[in-house]
CSV table of C-alpha atoms and ligand atoms in Angstrom, one decimal:
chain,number,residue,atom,x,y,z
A,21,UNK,CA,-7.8,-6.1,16.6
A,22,UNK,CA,-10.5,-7.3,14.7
A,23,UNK,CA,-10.9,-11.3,13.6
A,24,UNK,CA,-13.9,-12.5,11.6
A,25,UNK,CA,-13.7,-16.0,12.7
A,26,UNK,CA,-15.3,-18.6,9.6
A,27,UNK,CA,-18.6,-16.5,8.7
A,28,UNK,CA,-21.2,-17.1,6.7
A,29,UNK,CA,-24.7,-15.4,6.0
A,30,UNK,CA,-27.7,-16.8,3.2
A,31,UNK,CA,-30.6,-14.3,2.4
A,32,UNK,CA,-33.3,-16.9,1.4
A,33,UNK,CA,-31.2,-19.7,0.4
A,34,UNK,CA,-28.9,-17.5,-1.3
A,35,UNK,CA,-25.1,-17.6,0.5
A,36,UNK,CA,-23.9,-14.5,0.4
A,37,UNK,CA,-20.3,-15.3,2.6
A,38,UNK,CA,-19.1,-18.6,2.2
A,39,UNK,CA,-16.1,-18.5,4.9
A,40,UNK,CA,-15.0,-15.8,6.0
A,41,UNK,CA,-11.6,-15.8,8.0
A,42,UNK,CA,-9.6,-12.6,8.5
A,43,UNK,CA,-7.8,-11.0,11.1
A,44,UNK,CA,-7.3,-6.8,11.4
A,45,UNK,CA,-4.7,-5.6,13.6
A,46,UNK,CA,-5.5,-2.3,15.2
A,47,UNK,CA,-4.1,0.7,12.7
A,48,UNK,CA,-4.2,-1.1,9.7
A,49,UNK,CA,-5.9,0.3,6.7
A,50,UNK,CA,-8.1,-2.7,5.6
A,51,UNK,CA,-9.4,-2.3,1.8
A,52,UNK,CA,-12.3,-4.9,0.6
A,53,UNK,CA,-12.9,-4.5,-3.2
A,54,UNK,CA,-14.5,-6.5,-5.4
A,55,UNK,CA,-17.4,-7.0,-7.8
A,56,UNK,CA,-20.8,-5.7,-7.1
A,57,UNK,CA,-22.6,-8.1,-4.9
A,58,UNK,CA,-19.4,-10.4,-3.7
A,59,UNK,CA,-20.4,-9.3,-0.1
A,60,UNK,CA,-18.6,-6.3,0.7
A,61,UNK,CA,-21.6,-4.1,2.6
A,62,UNK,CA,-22.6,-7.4,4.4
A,63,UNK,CA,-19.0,-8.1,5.3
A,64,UNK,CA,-18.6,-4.7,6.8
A,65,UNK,CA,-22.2,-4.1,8.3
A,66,UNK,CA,-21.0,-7.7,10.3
A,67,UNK,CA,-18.9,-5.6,12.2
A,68,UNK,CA,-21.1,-3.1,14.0
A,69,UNK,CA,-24.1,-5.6,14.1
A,70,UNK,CA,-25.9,-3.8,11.1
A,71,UNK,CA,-26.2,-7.5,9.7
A,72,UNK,CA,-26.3,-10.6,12.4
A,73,UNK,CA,-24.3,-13.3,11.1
A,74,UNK,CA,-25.8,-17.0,10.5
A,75,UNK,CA,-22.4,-18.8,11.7
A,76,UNK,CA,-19.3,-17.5,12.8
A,77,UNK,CA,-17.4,-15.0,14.9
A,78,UNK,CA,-16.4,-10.8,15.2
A,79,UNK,CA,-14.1,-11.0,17.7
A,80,UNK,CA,-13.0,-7.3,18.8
A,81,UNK,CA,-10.0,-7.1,21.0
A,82,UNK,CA,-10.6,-10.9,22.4
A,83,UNK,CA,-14.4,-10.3,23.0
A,84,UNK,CA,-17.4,-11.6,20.8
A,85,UNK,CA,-19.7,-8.9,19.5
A,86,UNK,CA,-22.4,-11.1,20.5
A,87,UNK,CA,-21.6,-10.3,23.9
A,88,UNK,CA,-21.4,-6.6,23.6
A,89,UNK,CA,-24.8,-4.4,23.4
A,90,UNK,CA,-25.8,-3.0,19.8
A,91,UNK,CA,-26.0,0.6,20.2
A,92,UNK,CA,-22.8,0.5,22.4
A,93,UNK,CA,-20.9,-1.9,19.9
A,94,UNK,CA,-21.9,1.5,17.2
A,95,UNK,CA,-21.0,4.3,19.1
A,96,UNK,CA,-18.0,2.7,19.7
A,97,UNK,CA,-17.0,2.9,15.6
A,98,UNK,CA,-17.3,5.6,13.5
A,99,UNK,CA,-19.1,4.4,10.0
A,100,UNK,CA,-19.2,6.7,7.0
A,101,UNK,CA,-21.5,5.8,3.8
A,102,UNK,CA,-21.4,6.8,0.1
A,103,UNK,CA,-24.0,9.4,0.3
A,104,UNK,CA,-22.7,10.9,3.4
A,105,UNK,CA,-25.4,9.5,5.4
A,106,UNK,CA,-26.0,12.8,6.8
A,107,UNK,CA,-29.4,14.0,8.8
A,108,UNK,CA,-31.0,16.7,6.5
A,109,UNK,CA,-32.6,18.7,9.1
A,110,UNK,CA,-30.1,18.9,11.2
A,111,UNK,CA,-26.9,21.7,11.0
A,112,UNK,CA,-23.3,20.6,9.9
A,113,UNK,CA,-22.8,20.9,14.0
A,114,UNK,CA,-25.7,18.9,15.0
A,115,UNK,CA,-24.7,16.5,12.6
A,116,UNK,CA,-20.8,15.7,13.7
A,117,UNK,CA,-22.2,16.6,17.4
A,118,UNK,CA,-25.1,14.1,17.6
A,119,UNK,CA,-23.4,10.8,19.3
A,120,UNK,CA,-20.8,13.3,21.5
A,121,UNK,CA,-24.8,14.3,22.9
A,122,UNK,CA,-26.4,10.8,22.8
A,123,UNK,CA,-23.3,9.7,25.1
A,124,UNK,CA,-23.5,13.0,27.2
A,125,UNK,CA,-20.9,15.6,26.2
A,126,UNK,CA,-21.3,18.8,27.3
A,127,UNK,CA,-22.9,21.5,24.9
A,128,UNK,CA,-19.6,23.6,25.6
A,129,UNK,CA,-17.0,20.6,25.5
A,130,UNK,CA,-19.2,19.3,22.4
A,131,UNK,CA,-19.4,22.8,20.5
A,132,UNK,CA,-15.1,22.9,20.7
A,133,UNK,CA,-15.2,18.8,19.8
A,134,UNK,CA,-17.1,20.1,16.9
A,135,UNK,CA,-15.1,23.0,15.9
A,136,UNK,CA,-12.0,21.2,16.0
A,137,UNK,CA,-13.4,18.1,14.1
A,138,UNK,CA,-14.2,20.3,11.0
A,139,UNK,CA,-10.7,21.9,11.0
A,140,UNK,CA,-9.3,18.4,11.0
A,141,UNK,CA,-11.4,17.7,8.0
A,142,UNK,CA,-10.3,21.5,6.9
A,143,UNK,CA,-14.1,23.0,7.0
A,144,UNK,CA,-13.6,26.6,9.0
A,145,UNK,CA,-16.2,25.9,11.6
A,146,UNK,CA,-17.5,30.1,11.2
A,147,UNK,CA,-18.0,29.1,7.8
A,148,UNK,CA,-19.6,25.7,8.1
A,149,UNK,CA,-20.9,24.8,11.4
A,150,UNK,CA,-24.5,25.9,11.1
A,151,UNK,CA,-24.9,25.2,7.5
A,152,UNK,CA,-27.5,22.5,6.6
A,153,UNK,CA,-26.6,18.8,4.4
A,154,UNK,CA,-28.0,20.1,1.2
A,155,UNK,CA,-26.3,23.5,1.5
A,156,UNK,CA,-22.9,21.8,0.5
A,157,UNK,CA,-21.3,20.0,-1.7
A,158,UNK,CA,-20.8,16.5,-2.0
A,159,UNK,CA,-17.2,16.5,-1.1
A,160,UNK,CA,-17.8,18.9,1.6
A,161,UNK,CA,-20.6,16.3,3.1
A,162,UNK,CA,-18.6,13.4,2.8
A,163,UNK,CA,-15.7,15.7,5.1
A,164,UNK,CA,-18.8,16.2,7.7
A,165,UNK,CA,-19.3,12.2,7.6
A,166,UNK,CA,-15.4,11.9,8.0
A,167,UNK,CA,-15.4,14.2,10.5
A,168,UNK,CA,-18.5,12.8,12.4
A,169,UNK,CA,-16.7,9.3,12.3
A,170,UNK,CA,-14.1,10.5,14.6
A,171,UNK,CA,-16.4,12.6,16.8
A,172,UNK,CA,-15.9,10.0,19.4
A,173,UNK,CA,-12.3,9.4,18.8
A,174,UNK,CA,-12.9,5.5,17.8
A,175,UNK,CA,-10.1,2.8,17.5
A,176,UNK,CA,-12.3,1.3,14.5
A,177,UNK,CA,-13.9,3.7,11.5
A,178,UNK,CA,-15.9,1.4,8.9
A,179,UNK,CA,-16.6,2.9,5.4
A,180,UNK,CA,-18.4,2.1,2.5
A,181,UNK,CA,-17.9,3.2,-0.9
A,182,UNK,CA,-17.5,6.6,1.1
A,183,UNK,CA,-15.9,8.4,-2.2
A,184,UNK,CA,-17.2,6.9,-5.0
A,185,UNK,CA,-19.9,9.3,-5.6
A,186,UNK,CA,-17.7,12.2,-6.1
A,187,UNK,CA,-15.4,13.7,-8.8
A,188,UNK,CA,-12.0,12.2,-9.0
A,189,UNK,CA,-10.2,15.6,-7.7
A,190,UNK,CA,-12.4,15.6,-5.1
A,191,UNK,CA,-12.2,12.1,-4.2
A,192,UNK,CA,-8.0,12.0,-4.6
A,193,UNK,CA,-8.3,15.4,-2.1
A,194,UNK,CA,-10.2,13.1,0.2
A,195,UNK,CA,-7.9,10.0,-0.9
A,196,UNK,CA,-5.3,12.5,0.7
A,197,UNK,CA,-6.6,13.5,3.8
A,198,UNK,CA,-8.2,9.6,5.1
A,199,UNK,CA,-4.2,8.5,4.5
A,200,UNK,CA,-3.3,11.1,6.4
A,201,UNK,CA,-5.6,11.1,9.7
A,202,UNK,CA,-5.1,7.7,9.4
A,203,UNK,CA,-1.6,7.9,10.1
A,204,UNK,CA,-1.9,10.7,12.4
A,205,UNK,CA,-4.2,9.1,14.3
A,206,UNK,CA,-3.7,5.4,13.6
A,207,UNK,CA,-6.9,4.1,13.8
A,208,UNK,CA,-8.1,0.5,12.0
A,209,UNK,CA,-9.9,1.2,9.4
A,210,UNK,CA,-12.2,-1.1,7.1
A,211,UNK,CA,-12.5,1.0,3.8
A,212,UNK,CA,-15.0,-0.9,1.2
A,213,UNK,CA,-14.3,0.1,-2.3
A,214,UNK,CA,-14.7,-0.6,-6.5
A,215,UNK,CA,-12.0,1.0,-7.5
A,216,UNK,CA,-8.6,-0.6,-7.2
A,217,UNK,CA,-6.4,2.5,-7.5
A,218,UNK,CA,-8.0,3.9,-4.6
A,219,UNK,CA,-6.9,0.4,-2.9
A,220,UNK,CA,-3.3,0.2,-4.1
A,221,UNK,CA,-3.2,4.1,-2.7
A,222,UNK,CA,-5.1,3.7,0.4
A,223,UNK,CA,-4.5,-0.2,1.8
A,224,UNK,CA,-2.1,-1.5,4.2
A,225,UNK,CA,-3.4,-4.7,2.9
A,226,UNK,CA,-6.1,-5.3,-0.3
A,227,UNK,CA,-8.8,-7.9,0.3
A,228,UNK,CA,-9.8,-8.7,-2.6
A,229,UNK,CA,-13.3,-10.8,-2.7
A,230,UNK,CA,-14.9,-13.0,-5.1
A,231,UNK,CA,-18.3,-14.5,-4.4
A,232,UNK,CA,-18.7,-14.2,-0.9
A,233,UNK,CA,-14.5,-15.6,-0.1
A,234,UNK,CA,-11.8,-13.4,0.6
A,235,UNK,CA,-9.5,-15.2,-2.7
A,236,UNK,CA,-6.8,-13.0,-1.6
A,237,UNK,CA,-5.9,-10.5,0.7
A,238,UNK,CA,-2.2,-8.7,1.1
A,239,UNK,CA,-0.1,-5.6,0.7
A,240,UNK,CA,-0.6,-3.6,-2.4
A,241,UNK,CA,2.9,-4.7,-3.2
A,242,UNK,CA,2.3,-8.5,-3.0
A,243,UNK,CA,-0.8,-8.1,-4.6
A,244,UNK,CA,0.4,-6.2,-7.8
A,245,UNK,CA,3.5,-8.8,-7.8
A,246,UNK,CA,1.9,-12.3,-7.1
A,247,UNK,CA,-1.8,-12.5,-7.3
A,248,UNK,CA,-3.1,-15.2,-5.8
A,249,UNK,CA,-4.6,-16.7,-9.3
A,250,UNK,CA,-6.5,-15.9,-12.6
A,251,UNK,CA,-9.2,-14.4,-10.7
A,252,UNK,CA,-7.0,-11.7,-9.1
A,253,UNK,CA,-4.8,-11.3,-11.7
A,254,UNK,CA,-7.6,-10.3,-14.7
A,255,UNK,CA,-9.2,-8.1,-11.4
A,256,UNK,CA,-6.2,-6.1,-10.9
A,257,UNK,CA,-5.6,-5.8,-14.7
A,258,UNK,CA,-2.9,-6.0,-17.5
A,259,UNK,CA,-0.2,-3.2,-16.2
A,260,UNK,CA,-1.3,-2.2,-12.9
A,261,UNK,CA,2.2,-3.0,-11.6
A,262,UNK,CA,3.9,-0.5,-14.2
A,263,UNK,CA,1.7,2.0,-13.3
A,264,UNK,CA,2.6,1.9,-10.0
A,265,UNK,CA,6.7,1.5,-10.1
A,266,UNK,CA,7.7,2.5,-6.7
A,267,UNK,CA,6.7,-1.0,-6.0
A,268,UNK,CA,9.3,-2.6,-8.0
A,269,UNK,CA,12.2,-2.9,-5.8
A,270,UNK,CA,16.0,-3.2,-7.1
A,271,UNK,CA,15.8,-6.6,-5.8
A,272,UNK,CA,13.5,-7.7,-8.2
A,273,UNK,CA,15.4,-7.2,-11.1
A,274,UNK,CA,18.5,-7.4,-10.2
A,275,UNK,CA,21.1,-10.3,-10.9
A,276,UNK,CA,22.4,-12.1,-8.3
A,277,UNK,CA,26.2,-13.6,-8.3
A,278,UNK,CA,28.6,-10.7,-9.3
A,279,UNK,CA,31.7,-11.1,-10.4
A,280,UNK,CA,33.7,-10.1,-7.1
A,281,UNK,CA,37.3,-9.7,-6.4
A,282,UNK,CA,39.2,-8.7,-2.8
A,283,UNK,CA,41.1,-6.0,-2.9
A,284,UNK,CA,44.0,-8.2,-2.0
A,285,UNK,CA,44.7,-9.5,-5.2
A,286,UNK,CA,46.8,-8.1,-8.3
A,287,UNK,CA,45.8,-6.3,-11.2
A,288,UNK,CA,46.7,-9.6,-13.0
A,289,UNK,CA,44.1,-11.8,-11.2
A,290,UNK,CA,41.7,-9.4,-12.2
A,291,UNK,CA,42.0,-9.1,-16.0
A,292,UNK,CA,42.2,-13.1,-15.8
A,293,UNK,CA,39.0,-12.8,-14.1
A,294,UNK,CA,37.7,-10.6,-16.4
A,295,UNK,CA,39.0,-12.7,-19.6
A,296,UNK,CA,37.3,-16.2,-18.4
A,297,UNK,CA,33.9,-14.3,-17.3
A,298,UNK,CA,33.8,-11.7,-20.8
A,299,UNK,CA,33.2,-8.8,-18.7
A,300,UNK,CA,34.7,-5.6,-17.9
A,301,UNK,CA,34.2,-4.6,-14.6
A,302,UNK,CA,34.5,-6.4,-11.2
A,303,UNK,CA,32.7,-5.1,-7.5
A,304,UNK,CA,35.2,-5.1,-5.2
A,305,UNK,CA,34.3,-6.4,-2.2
A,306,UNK,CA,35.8,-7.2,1.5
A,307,UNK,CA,33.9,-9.6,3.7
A,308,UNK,CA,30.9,-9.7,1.8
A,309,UNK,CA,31.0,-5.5,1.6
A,310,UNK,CA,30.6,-3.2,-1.7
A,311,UNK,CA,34.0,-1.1,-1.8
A,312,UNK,CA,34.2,0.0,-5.5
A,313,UNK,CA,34.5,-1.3,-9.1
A,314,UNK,CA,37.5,-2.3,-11.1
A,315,UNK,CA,37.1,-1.3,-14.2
A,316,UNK,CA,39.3,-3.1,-17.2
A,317,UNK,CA,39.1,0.6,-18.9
A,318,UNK,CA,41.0,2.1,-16.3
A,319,UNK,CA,44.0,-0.6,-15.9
A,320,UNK,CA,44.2,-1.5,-19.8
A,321,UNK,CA,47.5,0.7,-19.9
A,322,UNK,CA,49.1,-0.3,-16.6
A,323,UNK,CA,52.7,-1.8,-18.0
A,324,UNK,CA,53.2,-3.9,-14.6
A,325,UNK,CA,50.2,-6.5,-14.1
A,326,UNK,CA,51.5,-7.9,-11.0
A,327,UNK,CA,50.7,-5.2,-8.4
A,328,UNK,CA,47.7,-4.9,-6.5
A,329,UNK,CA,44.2,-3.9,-7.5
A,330,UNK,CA,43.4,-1.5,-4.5
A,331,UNK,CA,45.3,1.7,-5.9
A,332,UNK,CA,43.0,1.4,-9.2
A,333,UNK,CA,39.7,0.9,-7.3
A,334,UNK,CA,36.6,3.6,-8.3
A,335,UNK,CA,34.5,4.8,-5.5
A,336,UNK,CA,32.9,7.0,-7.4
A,337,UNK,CA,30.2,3.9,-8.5
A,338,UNK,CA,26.6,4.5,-8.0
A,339,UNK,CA,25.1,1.8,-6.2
A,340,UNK,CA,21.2,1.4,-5.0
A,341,UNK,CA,19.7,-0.2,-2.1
A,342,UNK,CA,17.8,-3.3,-2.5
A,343,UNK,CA,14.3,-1.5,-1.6
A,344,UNK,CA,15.4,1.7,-4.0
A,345,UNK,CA,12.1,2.1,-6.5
A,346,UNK,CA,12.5,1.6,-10.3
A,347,UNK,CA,11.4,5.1,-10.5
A,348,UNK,CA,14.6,6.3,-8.2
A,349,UNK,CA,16.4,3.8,-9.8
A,350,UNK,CA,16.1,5.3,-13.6
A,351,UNK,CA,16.5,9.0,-12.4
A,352,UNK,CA,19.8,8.0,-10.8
A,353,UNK,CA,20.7,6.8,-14.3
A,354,UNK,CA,22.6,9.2,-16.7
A,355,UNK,CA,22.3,9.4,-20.1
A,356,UNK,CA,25.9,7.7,-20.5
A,357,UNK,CA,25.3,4.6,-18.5
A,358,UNK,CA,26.8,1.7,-19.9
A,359,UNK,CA,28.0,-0.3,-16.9
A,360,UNK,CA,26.6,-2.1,-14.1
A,361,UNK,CA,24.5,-0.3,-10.7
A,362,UNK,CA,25.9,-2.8,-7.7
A,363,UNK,CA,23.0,-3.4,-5.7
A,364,UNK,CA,23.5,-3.3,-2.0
A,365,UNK,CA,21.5,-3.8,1.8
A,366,UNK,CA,21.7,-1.1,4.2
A,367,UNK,CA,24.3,-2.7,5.6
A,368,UNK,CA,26.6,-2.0,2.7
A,369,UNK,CA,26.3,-5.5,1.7
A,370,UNK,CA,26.5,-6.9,-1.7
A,371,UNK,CA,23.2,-8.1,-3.1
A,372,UNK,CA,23.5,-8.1,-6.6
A,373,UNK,CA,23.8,-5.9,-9.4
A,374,UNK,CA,21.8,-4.6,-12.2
A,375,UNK,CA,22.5,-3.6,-16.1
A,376,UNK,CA,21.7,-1.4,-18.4
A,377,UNK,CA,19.9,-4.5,-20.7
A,378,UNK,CA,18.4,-5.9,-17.3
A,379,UNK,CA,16.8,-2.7,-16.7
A,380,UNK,CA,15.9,-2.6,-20.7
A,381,UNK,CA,14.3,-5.9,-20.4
A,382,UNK,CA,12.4,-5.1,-17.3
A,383,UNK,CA,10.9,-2.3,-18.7
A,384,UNK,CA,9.7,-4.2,-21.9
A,385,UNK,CA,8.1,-6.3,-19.7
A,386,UNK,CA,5.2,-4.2,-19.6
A,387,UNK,CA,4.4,-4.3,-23.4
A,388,UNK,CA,4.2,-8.5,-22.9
A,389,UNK,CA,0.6,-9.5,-23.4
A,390,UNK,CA,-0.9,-10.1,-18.9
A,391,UNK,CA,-0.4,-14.1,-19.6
A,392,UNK,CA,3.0,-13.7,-20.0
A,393,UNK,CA,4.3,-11.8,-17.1
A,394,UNK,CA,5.6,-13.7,-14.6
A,395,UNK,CA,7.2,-12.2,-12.0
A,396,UNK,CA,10.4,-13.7,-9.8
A,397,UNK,CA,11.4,-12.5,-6.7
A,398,UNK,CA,15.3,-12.2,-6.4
A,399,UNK,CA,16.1,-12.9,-10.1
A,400,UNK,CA,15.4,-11.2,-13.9
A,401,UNK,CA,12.0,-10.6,-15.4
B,26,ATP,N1,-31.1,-7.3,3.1
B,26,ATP,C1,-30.9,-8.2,2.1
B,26,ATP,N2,-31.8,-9.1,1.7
B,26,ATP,C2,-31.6,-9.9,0.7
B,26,ATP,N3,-30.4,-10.0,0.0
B,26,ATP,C3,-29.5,-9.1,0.3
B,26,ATP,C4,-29.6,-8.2,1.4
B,26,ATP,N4,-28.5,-7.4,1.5
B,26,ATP,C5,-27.7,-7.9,0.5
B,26,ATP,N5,-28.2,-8.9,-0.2
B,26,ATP,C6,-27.6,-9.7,-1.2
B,26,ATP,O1,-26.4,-10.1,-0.8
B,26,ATP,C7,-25.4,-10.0,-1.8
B,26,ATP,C8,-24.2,-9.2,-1.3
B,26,ATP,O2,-24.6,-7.9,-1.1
B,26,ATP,P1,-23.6,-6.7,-0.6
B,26,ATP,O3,-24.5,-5.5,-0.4
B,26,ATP,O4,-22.9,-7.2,0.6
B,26,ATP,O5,-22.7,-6.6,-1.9
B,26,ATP,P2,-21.5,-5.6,-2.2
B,26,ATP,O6,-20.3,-6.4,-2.4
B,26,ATP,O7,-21.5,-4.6,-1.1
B,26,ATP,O8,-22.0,-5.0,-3.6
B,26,ATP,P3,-21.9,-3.5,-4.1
B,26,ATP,O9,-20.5,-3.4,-4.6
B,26,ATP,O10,-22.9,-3.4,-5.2
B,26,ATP,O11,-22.2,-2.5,-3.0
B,26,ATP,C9,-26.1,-9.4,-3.0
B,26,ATP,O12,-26.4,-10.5,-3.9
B,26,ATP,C10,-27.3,-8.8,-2.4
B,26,ATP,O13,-28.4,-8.8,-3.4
B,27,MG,MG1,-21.9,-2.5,-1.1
């Protein structure tokens, strides 16, 4: 766990962090973003001692840097850098090797640390090992920085910017495989970027920064949903959420208070209940549980209203989960879909349900001007 504990830092007179309070728990995937010179490189560099703060605290696992030697603090993170940050005269080897020989691996021990390092960052060590920096490309050096930032199997990996340099199907390859050792290997990882997709794809939580203060810093989900203020908001930019609809839950445009009936009662009850409310279904429900629909279609022609409801029930309803994705939610959708999607917790239990002009309504959302958009948890658009 990593807390940055109220920091600030002035070059000159000049404050650079003005208050800086965060706390990293170990395997999250930390994102700072923000504009050019809010403090991101400074921020980070805090970290492994690069830059001392003026005032303030890195508190690693309960102890003060301060109280932990420089070069050990280092060697104890892995750090990758835009340009790679490579050694030109040294080999691909020598490179990802070089702190595994500093600390005192074993040539042997070091040369199959090595080899397996680069087929974790898929570079076949016959073909790559003894090439030199300027001998690849740039995506290929940024996997030798990658790799070299887990030579010493680190809790903490620190990187800057380390994908900005490169094309964007390079960079999304290298998007691919961070998220995935990350996972694999759950380390904490401070990522500093520009680019918010990259965030939104990579973050367990976004930072975002804004003149040397964190304004706001939270999932990808909460950020996209509620940000913090204008700032954050005009940062993220007009539609980010749409393009992103896996984070738009059921729940969040859903109605809540369906009409429900037991499946106790008679047919008659029901068409009463569906005459006073104008509608023409009703979820049926038993202790607070989704069993089917009534539909008024389906009992319109019964001759006998005062018989029970249960032998007209439809189970055949699709219902969603309250966490199912817009996305998942349309493709569920066919073409013919007139009624209402009951929208239910794990548990079977009945949340709320959704319509066909609910979801129409939603979706126009997007084509509102940014000022407009305001977005309610459990309600409509
Ligand atoms: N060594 C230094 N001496 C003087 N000023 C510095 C130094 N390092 C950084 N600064 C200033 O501190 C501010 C923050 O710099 P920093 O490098 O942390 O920004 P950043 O958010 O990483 O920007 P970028 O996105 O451009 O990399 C800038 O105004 C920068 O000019
Ligand atoms: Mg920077």
């Amino acid at each position: 766990m990593i807390t940055l504990k109220n920091i600030y830092k002035s070059y000159k007179s000049k404050p650079v962090l003005t208050g800086i309070n965060l706390q990293i728990e170990s395997g999250e995937f930390i994102v700072l973003i923000g504009p050019s010179g809010c403090g991101k490189t400074t921020l980070l560099k805090m970290i492994n001692k690069l830059v001392p703060v003026d005032k303030g605290d890195v508190i690693i696992d309960g102890v003060p840097i301060k109280q932990i030697v420089d070069t050990k603090l280092r060697r104890s993170m892995g750090y990758v850098v835009q340009e790679g940050g490579l050694f030109p005269h040294m080999t691909v080897a020598e490179n990802i090797g070089q702190i595994l020989k500093i600390t005192g691996t074993e040539k042997k021990e070091r040369e199959a640390r090595v080899d397996e390092l680069l087929n974790m960052v898929e570079l076949p060590p016959e073909s790559y090992r003894d090439l030199y920096p300027s001998q690849l490309s740039g995506g290929q050096q940024q996997r030798v920085g990658v790799a070299r930032a887990f030579s010493v199997n680190p809790e903490i990996i620190l990187m800057d910017e380390p994908f900005s340099a490169l094309d964007p199907v390079t960079r999304s390859e290298l998007q691919d495989e961070i998220f995935r050792l990350q996972k694999k290997f759950s380390k904490t990882i401070v990522f500093v970027t520009h680019d918010i997709d990259e965030a939104i794809k990579l973050a367990s939580r976004i930072c975002i920064m804004h003149e040397g203060q964190i304004v706001q810093c939270d999932t990808p989900e909460n950020t996209l949903k509620n940000p913090a203020d204008d700032y954050v908001r005009q940062f993220i930019g007009r539609n980010r959420l749409w393009e992103n609809p896996e984070f738009i839950k059921a729940r969040d445009i859903m109605k809540t208070k369906p009409f429900c009936i037991s499946r106790n009662r008679s047919l008659f009850q029901a068409v009463q209940m569906m005459n006073q409310n104008s509608v023409d279904s009703l979820l049926v429900t038993e202790h607070g549980k989704l069993e089917g629909i009534l539909r008024l279609k389906d009992i319109r022609r019964i001759p006998d209203y005062k018989i029970p409801l249960a032998k007209y029930i439809s189970t055949d309803t699709i219902s969603v989960y309250e966490d199912t994705d817009l996305k998942k939610i349309i493709n569920h959708l066919d073409d013919n879909f007139s009624g209402i999607i009951p929208v239910v917790s794990h548990e079977n239990k009945l949340l709320g349900y959704i319509t066909k002009s609910g979801l129409l309504a939603a979706l126009s959302k997007q084509y509102e001007p940014d000022e407009q958009i305001s977005y309610e948890r459990n309600g409509t658009l």
